[in-house]
Short mmCIF file of C-alpha atoms in Angstrom, two decimals:
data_model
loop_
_atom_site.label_atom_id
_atom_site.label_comp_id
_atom_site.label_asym_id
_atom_site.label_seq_id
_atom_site.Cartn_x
_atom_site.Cartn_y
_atom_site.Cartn_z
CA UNK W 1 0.00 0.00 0.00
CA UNK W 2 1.71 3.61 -1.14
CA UNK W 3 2.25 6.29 1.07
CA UNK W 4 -0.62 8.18 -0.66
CA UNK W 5 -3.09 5.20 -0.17
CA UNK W 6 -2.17 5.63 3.69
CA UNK W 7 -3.17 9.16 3.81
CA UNK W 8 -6.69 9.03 2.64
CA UNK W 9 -7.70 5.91 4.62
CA UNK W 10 -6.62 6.77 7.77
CA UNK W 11 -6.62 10.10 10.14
CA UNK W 12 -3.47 12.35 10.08
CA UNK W 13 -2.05 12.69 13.33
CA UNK W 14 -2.14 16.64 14.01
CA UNK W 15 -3.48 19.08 16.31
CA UNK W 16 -6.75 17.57 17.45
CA UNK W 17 -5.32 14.24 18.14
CA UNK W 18 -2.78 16.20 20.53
CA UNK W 19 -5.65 18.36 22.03
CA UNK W 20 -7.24 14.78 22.79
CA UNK W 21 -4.24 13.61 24.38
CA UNK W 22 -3.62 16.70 26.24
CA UNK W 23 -7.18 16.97 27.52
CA UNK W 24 -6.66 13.06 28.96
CA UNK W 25 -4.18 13.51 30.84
CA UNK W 26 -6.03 16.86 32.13
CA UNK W 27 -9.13 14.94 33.28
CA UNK W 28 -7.22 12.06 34.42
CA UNK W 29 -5.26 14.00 36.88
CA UNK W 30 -8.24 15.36 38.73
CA UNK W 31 -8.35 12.87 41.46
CA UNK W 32 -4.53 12.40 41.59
CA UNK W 33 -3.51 16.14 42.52
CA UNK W 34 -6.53 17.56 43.64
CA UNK W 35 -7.27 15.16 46.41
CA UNK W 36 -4.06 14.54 48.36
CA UNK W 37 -3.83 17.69 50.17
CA UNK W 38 -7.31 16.55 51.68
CA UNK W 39 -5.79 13.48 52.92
CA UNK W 40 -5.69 15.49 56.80
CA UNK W 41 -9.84 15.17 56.18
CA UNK W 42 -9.46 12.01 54.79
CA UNK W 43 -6.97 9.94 57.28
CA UNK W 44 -8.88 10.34 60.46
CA UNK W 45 -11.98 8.63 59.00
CA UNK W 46 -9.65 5.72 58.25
CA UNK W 47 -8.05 5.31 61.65
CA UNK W 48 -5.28 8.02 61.65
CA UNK W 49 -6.94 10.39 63.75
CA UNK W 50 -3.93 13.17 63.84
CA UNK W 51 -3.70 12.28 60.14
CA UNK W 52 -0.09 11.60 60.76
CA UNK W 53 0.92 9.67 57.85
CA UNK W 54 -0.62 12.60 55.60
CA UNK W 55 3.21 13.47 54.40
CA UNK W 56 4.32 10.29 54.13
CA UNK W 57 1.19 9.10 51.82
CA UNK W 58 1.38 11.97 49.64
CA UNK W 59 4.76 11.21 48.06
CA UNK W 60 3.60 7.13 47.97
CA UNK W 61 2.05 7.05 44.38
CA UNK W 62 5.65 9.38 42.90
CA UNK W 63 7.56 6.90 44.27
CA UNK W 64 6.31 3.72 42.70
CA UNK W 65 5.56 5.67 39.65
CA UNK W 66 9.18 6.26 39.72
CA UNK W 67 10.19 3.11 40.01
CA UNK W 68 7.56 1.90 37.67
CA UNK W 69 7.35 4.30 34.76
CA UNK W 70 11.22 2.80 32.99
CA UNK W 71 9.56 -0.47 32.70
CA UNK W 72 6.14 0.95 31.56
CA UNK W 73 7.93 3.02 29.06
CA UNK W 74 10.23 -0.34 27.58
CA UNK W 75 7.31 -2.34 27.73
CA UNK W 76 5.56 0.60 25.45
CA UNK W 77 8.19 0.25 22.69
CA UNK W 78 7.65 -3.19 22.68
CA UNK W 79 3.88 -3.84 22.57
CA UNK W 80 2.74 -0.39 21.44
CA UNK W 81 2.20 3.07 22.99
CA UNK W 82 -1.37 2.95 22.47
CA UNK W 83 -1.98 0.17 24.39
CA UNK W 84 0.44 1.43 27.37
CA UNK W 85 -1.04 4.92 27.35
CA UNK W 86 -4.33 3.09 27.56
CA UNK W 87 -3.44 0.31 29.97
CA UNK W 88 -2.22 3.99 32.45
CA UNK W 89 -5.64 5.45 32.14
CA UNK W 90 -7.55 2.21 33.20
CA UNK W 91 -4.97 1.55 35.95
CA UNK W 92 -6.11 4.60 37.49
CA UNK W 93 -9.40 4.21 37.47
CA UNK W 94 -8.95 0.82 39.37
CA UNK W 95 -6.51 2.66 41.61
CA UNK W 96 -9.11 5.18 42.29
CA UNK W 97 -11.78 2.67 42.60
CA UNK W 98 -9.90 1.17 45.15
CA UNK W 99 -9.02 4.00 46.99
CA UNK W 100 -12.46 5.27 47.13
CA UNK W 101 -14.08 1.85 48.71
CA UNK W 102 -10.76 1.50 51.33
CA UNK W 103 -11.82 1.47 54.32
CA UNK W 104 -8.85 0.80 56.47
CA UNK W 105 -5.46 2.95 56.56
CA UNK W 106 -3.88 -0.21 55.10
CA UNK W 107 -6.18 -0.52 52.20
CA UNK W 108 -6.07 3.31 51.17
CA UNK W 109 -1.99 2.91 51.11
CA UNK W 110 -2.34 -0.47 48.68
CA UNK W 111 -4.65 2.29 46.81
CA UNK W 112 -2.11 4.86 46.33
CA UNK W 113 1.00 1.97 45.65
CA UNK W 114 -0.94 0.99 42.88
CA UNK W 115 -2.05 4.16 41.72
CA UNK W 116 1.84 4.77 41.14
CA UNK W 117 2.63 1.19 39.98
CA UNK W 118 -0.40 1.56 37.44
CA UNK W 119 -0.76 4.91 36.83
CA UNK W 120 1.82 7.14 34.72
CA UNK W 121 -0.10 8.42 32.40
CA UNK W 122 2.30 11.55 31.69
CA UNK W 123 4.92 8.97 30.71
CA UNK W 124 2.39 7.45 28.59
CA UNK W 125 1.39 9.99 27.06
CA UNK W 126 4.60 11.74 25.93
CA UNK W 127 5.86 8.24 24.73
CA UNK W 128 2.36 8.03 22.46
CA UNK W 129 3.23 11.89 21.37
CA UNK W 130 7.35 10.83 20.92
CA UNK W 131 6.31 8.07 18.27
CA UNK W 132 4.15 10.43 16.11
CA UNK W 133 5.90 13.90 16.15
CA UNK W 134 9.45 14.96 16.19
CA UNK W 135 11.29 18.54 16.24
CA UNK W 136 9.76 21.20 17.06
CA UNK W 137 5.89 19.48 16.62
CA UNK W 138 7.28 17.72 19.33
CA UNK W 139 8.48 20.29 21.86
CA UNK W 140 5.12 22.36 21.37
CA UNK W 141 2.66 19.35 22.23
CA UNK W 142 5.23 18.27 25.59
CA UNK W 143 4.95 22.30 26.45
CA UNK W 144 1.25 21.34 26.06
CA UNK W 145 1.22 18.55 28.01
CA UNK W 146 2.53 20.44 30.77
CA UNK W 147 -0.05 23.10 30.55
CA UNK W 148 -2.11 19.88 30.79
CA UNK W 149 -0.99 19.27 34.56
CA UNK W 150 -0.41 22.87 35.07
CA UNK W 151 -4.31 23.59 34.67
CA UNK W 152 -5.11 20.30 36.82
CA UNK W 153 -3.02 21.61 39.68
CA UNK W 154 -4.69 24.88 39.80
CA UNK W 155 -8.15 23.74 39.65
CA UNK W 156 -8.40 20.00 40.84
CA UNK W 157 -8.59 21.14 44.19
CA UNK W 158 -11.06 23.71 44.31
CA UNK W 159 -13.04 21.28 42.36
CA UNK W 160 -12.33 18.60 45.05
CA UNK W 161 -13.44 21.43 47.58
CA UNK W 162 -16.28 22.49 45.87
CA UNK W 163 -18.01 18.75 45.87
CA UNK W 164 -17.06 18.35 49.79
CA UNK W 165 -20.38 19.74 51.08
CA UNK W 166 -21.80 17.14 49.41
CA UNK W 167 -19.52 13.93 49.04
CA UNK W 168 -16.49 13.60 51.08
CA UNK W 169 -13.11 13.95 49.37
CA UNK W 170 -12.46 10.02 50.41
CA UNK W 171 -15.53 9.06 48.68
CA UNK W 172 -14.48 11.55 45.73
CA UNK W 173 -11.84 9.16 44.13
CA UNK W 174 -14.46 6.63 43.55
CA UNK W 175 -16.81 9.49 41.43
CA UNK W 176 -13.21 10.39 39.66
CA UNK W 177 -12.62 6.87 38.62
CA UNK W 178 -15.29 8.10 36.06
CA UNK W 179 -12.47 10.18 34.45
CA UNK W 180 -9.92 7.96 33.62
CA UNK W 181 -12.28 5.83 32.00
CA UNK W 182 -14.01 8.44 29.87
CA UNK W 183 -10.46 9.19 28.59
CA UNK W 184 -9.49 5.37 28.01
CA UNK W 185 -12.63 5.99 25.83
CA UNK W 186 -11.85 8.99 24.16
CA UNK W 187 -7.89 7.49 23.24
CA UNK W 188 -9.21 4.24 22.04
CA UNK W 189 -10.75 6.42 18.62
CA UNK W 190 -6.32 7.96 18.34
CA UNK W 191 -4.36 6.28 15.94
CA UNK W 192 -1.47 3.93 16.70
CA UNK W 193 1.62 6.47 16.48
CA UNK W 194 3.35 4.10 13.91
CA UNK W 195 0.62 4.71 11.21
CA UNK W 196 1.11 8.46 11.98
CA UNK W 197 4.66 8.37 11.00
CA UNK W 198 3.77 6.70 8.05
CA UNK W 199 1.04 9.73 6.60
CA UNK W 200 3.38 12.53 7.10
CA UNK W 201 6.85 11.85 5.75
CA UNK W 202 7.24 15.08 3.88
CA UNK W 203 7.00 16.99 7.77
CA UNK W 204 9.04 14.76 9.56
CA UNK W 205 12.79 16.18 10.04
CA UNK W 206 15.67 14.65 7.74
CA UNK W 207 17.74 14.09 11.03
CA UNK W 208 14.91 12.46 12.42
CA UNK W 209 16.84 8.54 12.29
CA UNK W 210 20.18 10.53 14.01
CA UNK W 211 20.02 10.30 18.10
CA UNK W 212 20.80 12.52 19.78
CA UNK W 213 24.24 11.74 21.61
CA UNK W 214 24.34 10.32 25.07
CA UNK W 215 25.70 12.89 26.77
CA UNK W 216 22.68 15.28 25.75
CA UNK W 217 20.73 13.04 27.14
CA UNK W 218 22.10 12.44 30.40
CA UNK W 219 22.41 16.36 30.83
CA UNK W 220 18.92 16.47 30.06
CA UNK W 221 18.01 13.73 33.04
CA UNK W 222 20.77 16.42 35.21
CA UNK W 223 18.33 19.14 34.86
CA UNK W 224 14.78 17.55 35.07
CA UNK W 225 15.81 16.65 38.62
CA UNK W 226 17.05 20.11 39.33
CA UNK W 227 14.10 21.77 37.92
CA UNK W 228 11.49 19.82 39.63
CA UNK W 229 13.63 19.85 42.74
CA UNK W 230 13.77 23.82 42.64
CA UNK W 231 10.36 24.35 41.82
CA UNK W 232 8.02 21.51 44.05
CA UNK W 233 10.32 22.38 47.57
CA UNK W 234 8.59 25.51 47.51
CA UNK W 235 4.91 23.63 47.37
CA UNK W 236 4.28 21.82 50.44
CA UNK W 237 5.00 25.12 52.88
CA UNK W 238 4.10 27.77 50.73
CA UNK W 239 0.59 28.52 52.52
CA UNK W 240 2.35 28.07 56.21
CA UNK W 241 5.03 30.70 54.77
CA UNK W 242 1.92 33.35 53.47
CA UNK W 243 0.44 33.00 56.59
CA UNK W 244 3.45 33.71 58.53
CA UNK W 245 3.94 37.02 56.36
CA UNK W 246 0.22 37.97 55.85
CA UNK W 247 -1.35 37.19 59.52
CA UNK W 248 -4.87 36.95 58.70
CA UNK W 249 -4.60 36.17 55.15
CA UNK W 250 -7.69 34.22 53.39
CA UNK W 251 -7.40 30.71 52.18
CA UNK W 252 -8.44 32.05 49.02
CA UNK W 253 -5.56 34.57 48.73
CA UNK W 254 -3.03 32.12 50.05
CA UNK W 255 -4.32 29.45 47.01
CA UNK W 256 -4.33 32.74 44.64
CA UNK W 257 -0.45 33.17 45.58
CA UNK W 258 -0.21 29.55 45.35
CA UNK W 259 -1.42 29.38 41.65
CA UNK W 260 0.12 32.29 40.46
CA UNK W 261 3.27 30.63 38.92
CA UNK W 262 1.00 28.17 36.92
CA UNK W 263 -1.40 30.50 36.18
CA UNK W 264 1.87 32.32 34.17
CA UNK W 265 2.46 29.18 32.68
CA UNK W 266 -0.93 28.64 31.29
CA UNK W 267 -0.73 32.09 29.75
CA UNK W 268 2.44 32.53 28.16
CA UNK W 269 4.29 28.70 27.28
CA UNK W 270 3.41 28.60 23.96
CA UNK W 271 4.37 32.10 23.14
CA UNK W 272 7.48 31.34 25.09
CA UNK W 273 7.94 27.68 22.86
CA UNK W 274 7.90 30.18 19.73
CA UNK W 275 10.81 32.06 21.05
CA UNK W 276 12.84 29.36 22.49
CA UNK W 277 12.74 26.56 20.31
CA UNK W 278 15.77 27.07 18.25
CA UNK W 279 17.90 27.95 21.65
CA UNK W 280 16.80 25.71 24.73
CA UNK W 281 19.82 26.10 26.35
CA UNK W 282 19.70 29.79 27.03
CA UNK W 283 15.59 29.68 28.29
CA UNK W 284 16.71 26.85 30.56
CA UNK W 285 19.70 28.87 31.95
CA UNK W 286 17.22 31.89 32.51
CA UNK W 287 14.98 30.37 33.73
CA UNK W 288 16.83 28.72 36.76
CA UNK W 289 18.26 32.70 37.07
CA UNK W 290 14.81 33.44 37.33
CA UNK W 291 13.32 30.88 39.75
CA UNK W 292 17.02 31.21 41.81
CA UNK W 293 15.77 34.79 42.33
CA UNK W 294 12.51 34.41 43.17
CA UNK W 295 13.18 32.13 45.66
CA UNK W 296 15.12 33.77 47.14
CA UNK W 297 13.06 36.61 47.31
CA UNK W 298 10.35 34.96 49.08
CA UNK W 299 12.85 34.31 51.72
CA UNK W 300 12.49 38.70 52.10
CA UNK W 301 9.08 39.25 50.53
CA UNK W 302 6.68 40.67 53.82
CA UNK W 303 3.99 42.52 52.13
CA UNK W 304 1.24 41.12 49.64
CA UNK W 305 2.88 43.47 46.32
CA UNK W 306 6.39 41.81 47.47
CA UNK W 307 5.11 38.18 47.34
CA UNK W 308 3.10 38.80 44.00
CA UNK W 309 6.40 40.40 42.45
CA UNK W 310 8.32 37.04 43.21
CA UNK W 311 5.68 34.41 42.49
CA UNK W 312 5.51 36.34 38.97
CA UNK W 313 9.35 36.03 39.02
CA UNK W 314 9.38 32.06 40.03
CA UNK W 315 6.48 31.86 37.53
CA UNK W 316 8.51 33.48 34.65
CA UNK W 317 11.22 31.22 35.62
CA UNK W 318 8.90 28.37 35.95
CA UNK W 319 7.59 28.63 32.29
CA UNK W 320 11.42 29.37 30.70
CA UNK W 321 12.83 26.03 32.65
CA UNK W 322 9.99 24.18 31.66
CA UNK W 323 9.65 25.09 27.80
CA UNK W 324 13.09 24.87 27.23
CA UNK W 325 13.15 21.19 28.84
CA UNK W 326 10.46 20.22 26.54
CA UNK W 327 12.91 21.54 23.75
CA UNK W 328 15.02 19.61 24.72
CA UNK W 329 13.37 16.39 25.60
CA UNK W 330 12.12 16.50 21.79
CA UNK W 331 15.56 16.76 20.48
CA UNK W 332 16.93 14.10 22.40
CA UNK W 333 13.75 11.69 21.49
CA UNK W 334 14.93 12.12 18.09
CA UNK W 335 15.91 8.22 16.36
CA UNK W 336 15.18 6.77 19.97
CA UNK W 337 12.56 4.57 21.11
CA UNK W 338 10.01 7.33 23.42
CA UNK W 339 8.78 5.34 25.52
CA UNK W 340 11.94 4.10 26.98
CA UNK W 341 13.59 7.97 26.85
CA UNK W 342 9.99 9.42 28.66
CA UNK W 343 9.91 6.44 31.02
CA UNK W 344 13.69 7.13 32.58
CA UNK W 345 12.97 11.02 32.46
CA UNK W 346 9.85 10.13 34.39
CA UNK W 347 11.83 9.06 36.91
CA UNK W 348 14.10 11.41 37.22
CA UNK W 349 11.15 13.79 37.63
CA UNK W 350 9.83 11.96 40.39
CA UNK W 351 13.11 11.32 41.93
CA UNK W 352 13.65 15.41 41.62
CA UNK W 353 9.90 15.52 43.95
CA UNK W 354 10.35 13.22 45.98
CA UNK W 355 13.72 14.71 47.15
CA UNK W 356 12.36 17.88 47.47
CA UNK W 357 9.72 16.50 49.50
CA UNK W 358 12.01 14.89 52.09
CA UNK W 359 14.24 18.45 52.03
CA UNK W 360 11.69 20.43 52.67
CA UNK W 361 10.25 18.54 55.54
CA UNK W 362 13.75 18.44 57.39
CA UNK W 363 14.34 21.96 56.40
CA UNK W 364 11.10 23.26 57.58
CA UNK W 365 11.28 21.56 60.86
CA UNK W 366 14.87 22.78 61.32
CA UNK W 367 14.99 25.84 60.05
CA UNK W 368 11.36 27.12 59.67
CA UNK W 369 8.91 27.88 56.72
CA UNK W 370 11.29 29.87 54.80
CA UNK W 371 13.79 27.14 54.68
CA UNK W 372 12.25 25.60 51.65
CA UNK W 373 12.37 28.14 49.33
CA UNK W 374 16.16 29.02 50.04
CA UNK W 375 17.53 25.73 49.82
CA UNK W 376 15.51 25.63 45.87
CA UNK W 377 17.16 28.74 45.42
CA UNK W 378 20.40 27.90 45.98
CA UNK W 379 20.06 24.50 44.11
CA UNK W 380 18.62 26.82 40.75
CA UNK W 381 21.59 29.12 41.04
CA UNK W 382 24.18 26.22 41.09
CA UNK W 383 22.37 24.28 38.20
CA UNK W 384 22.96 27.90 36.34
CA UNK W 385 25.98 28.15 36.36
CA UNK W 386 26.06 24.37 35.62
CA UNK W 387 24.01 25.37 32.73
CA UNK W 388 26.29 27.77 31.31
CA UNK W 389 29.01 25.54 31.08
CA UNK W 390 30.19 24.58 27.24
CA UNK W 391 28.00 21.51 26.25
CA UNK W 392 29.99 18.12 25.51
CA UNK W 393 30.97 19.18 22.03
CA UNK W 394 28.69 16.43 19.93
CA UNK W 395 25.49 17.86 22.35
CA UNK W 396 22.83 19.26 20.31
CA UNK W 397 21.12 21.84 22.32
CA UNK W 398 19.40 23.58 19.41
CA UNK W 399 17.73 21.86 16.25
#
């Protein structure tokens, strides 16, 4: 069958099929980040009654999905990202099933183990997106994607709150389940990447069968974990450190402030992508400048204008890091098997959270609420000037 013959009887991968796999992952992610910071309502109804395991169960599901989402991602370039991308969506919806009927402390943990072990849909979905697109088609659907989770994080859990009155945000991961599932749905109408590469030869890039060298690669795992690692120590003690500066303030500002960063995100990435695709490695370095300084200025920042000004300043960074990682992730996915590349930088990216996680609970206990944010700081200004250091001299930061 010709090339030509291809084309007409089967759907061109292009931007609706993205959309759809963007808008998955959105609706998929509702239960998983909008419902964990209710676990101190959730715990005591399941025998923790000073919800003291709250910390320790939120970071559960990114570890096993660390540990799970290398093998997930091999097993993908083996059997076929369609089916691994859908086998993520309907392993969350039995997670969540699960987690919404537990009725024990031990049986809500199993949940969560498995909703790492089976979930990974971000993975999954970048490794679908790797085997259709390359260059900079690429780059602008993973600066999607994380708009994707971006928009989840900001409104999953007023969602979550909003439905409390009514059904309890334990009981709320069973409803969610619903999610996952419609979106299994929804994928199982995408093509299989493979027959997407075969429609659109004439757009694919010439370079596309050329990987990317090693070293790129392994700088590219270097700054995932830095970037994550700057940006999520600041999450878990952000609203103790508002409150600490603005006595009084409303839960509603504090989640404003909270948002803000992603908010800039939503706004501006694919503006940004435009700008920065043909030099990652000068957004990325700005953008840990960025987030290095706006960090640090929270450690200062006592007045409401003050802690706008450097939540604009983390977000700017936020959104340069993040775009230009995305540029980069593309180019190093080129002539490699995706779902093996996203799986290992899915760990990394986990490994980055969970570390920050575990820092920012020993700094904040040590050193108090402001600890956090100065210890991401300083990691952001040493990765810039790790940045800025010549590139191995095969590395292809640029296509």
């Amino acid at each position: 069958m010709t090339t030509e013959t291809l084309a007409v009887s089967r759907p061109a991968f292009g931007r609706r099929q993205v959309h759809a796999v963007a808008a998955c992952y959105f609706v998929a992610s509702f239960a998983a980040l909008g419902l964990p910071p209710y676990f101190t309502e959730i715990l005591p109804g399941l025998g923790d009654r000073a919800a003291r395991w709250a910390g320790v169960l939120y970071v559960v599901p990114t570890v096993f999905s660390a540990l799970a989402a290398p093998l997930w991602g091999r097993l993908a370039d083996r059997f076929g990202r369609k089916r691994l991308l859908l086998r993520a969506q309907l392993g969350l919806a039995v997670s969540f099933l699960l987690a919404g009927w537990a009725d024990s402390l031990t049986m809500f943990t199993v949940a969560l183990v498995l909703q790492g072990i089976l979930g990974g849909t971000f993975a999954a979905s970048n490794g679908y997106l790797g085997a259709a697109l390359d260059g900079p088609r690429l780059s602008r659907a993973l600066t999607l994607m994380q708009g994707s989770a971006r928009a989840a994080l900001v409104f999953a859990p007023i969602v979550v709150g909003a439905l409390s009155p009514w059904l309890p945000p334990h009981r709320q991961y069973a409803l969610l389940a619903l999610l996952p599932l419609a979106a299994a749905l929804l994928l199982a109408a995408l093509p299989e990447p493979a027959e997407a590469e075969a429609e659109e030869p004439a757009e694919r890039e010439p370079e596309a069968a050329a990987p990317a060298p090693r070293a790129a690669l392994r700088r590219l795992y270097a700054l995932e974990f830095a970037f994550v690692f700057s940006t999520v120590i600041s999450f878990p003690y952000l609203i103790a450190l508002v409150e600490e500066r603005l006595p009084g303030a409303s839960a509603v500002l504090s989640g404003l402030l909270f948002a803000l960063p992603h908010l800039c995100y939503l706004l501006t990435a694919l503006a940004v992508h435009r700008v920065l695709h043909a030099r990652p490695r000068h957004g990325i370095a700005l953008g840990f400048a960025l987030i290095a300084l706006g960090l640090a200025g929270h450690g200062v920042a006592d007045t409401l204008p003050a802690l706008v000004a450097v939540r604009l300043l983390l977000g700017a960074g936020l959104t340069l890091g993040m775009v230009g990682l995305s540029v980069l992730a593309a180019d190093c996915a080129r002539g490699r098997a995706p779902g093996g590349m996203f799986g290992s930088l899915e760990f990394f990216s986990k490994a980055g959270a969970v570390a920050a996680g575990v820092t920012a609970a020993v700094g904040s206990a040590r050193f108090g609420s402001a600890a956090p944010v100065l210890i991401g700081g300083g990691m952001a200004a040493l990765t810039v000037l790790a940045t800025l250091l010549p590139p191995h001299p095969r590395t292809r930061w640029s296509h």
